PDB file of C-alpha atoms in Angstrom:
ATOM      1  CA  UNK A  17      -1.620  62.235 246.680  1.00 92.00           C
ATOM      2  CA  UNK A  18      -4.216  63.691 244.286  1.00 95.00           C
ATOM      3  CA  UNK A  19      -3.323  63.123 240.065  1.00 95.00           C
ATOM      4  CA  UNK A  20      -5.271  66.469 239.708  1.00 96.00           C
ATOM      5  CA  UNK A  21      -3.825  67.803 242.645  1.00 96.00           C
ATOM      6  CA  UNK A  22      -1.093  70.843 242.973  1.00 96.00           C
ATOM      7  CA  UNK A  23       2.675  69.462 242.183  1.00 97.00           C
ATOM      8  CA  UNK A  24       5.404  69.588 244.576  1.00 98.00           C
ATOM      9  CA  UNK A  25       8.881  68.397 245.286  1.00 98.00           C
ATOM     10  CA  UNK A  26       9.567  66.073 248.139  1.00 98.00           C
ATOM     11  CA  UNK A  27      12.739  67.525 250.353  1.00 98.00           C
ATOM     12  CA  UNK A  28      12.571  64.865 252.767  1.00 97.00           C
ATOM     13  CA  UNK A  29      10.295  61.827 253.987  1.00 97.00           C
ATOM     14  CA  UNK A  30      10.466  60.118 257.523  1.00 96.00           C
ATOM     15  CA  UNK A  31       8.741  56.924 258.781  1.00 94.00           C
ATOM     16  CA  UNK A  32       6.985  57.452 262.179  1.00 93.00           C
ATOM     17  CA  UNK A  33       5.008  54.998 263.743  1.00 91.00           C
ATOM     18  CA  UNK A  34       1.915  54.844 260.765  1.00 92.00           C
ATOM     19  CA  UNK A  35       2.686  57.678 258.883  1.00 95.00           C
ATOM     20  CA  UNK A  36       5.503  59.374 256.678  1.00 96.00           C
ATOM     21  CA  UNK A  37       5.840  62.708 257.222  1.00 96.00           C
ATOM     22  CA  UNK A  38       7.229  64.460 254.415  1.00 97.00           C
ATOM     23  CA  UNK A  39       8.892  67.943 253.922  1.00 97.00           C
ATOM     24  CA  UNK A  40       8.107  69.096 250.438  1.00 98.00           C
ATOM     25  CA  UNK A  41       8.583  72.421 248.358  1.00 97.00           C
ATOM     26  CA  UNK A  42       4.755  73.811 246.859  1.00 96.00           C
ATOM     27  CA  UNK A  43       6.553  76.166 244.094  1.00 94.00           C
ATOM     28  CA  UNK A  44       8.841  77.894 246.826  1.00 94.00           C
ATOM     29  CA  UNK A  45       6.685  77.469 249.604  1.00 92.00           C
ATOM     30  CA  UNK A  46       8.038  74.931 252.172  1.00 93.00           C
ATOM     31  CA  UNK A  47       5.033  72.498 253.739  1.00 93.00           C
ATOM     32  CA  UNK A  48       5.175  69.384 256.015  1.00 94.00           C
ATOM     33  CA  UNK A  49       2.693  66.706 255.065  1.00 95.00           C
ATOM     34  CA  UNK A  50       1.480  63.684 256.870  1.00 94.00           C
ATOM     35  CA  UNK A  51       0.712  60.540 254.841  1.00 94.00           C
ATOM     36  CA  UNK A  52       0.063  56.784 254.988  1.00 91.00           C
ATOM     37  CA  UNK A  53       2.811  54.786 255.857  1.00 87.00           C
ATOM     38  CA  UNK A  54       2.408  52.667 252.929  1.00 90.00           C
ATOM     39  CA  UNK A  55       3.804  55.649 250.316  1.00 91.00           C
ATOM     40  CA  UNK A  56       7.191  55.710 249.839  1.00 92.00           C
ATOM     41  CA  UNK A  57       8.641  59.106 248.384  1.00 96.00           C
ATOM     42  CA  UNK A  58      12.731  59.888 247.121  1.00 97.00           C
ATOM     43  CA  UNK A  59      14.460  62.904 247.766  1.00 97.00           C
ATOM     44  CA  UNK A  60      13.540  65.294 244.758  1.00 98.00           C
ATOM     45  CA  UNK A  61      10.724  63.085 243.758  1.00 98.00           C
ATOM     46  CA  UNK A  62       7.775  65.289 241.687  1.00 98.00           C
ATOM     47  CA  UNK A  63       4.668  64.600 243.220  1.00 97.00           C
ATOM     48  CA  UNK A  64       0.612  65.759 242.778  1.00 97.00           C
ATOM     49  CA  UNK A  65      -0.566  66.898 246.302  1.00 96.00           C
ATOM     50  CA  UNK A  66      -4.073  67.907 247.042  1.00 94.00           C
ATOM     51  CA  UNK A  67      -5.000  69.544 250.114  1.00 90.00           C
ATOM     52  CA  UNK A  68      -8.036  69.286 252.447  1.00 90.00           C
ATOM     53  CA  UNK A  69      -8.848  72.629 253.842  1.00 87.00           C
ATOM     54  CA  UNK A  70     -10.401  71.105 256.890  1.00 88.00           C
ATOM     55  CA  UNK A  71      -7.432  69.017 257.945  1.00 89.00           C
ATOM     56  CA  UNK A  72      -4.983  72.245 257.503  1.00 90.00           C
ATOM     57  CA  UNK A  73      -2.287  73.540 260.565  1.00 89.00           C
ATOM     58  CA  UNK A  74      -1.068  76.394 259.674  1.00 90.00           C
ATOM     59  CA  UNK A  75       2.139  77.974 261.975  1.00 90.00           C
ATOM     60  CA  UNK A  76       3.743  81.202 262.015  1.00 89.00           C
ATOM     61  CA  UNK A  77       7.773  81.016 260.801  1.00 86.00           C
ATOM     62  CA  UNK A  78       8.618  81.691 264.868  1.00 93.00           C
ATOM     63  CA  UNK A  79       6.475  78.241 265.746  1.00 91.00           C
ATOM     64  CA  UNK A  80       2.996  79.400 267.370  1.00 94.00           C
ATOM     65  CA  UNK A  81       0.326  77.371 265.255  1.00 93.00           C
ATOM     66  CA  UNK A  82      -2.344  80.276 263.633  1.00 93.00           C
ATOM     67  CA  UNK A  83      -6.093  79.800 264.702  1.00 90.00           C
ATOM     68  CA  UNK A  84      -8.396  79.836 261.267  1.00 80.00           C
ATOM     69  CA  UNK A  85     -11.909  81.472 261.940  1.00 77.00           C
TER      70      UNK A  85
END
């Protein structure tokens, strides 16, 4: 979670093991986001995400994950 960060809308959050991974809408862009397990987030919750380009996966819509240079 980053104040300054880009806003998004959580779609769904799931506890697994230490983390919550949480299914959010960037604008109309759907994302999957891994975070401590101490955040709790509601469904349709506005939150301020920012992103580490270093720690990014990116995967094509049919599942293969895309390679950055």
């Amino acid at each position: 979670l980053d104040p300054n960060g880009w806003p998004a809308t959580v779609v769904l959050a799931e506890l697994l093991g230490e983390s919550v991974i949480a299914d959010l809408l960037l604008g109309q862009m759907p994302l999957k986001a891994r975070f401590n397990q101490t955040q709790r987030f509601a469904e349709g919750e506005n939150i301020r995400i920012g992103i580490d380009p270093l720690r990014i996966h990116l995967f094509d819509p049919s599942g293969p994950r895309i390679d950055l240079p």
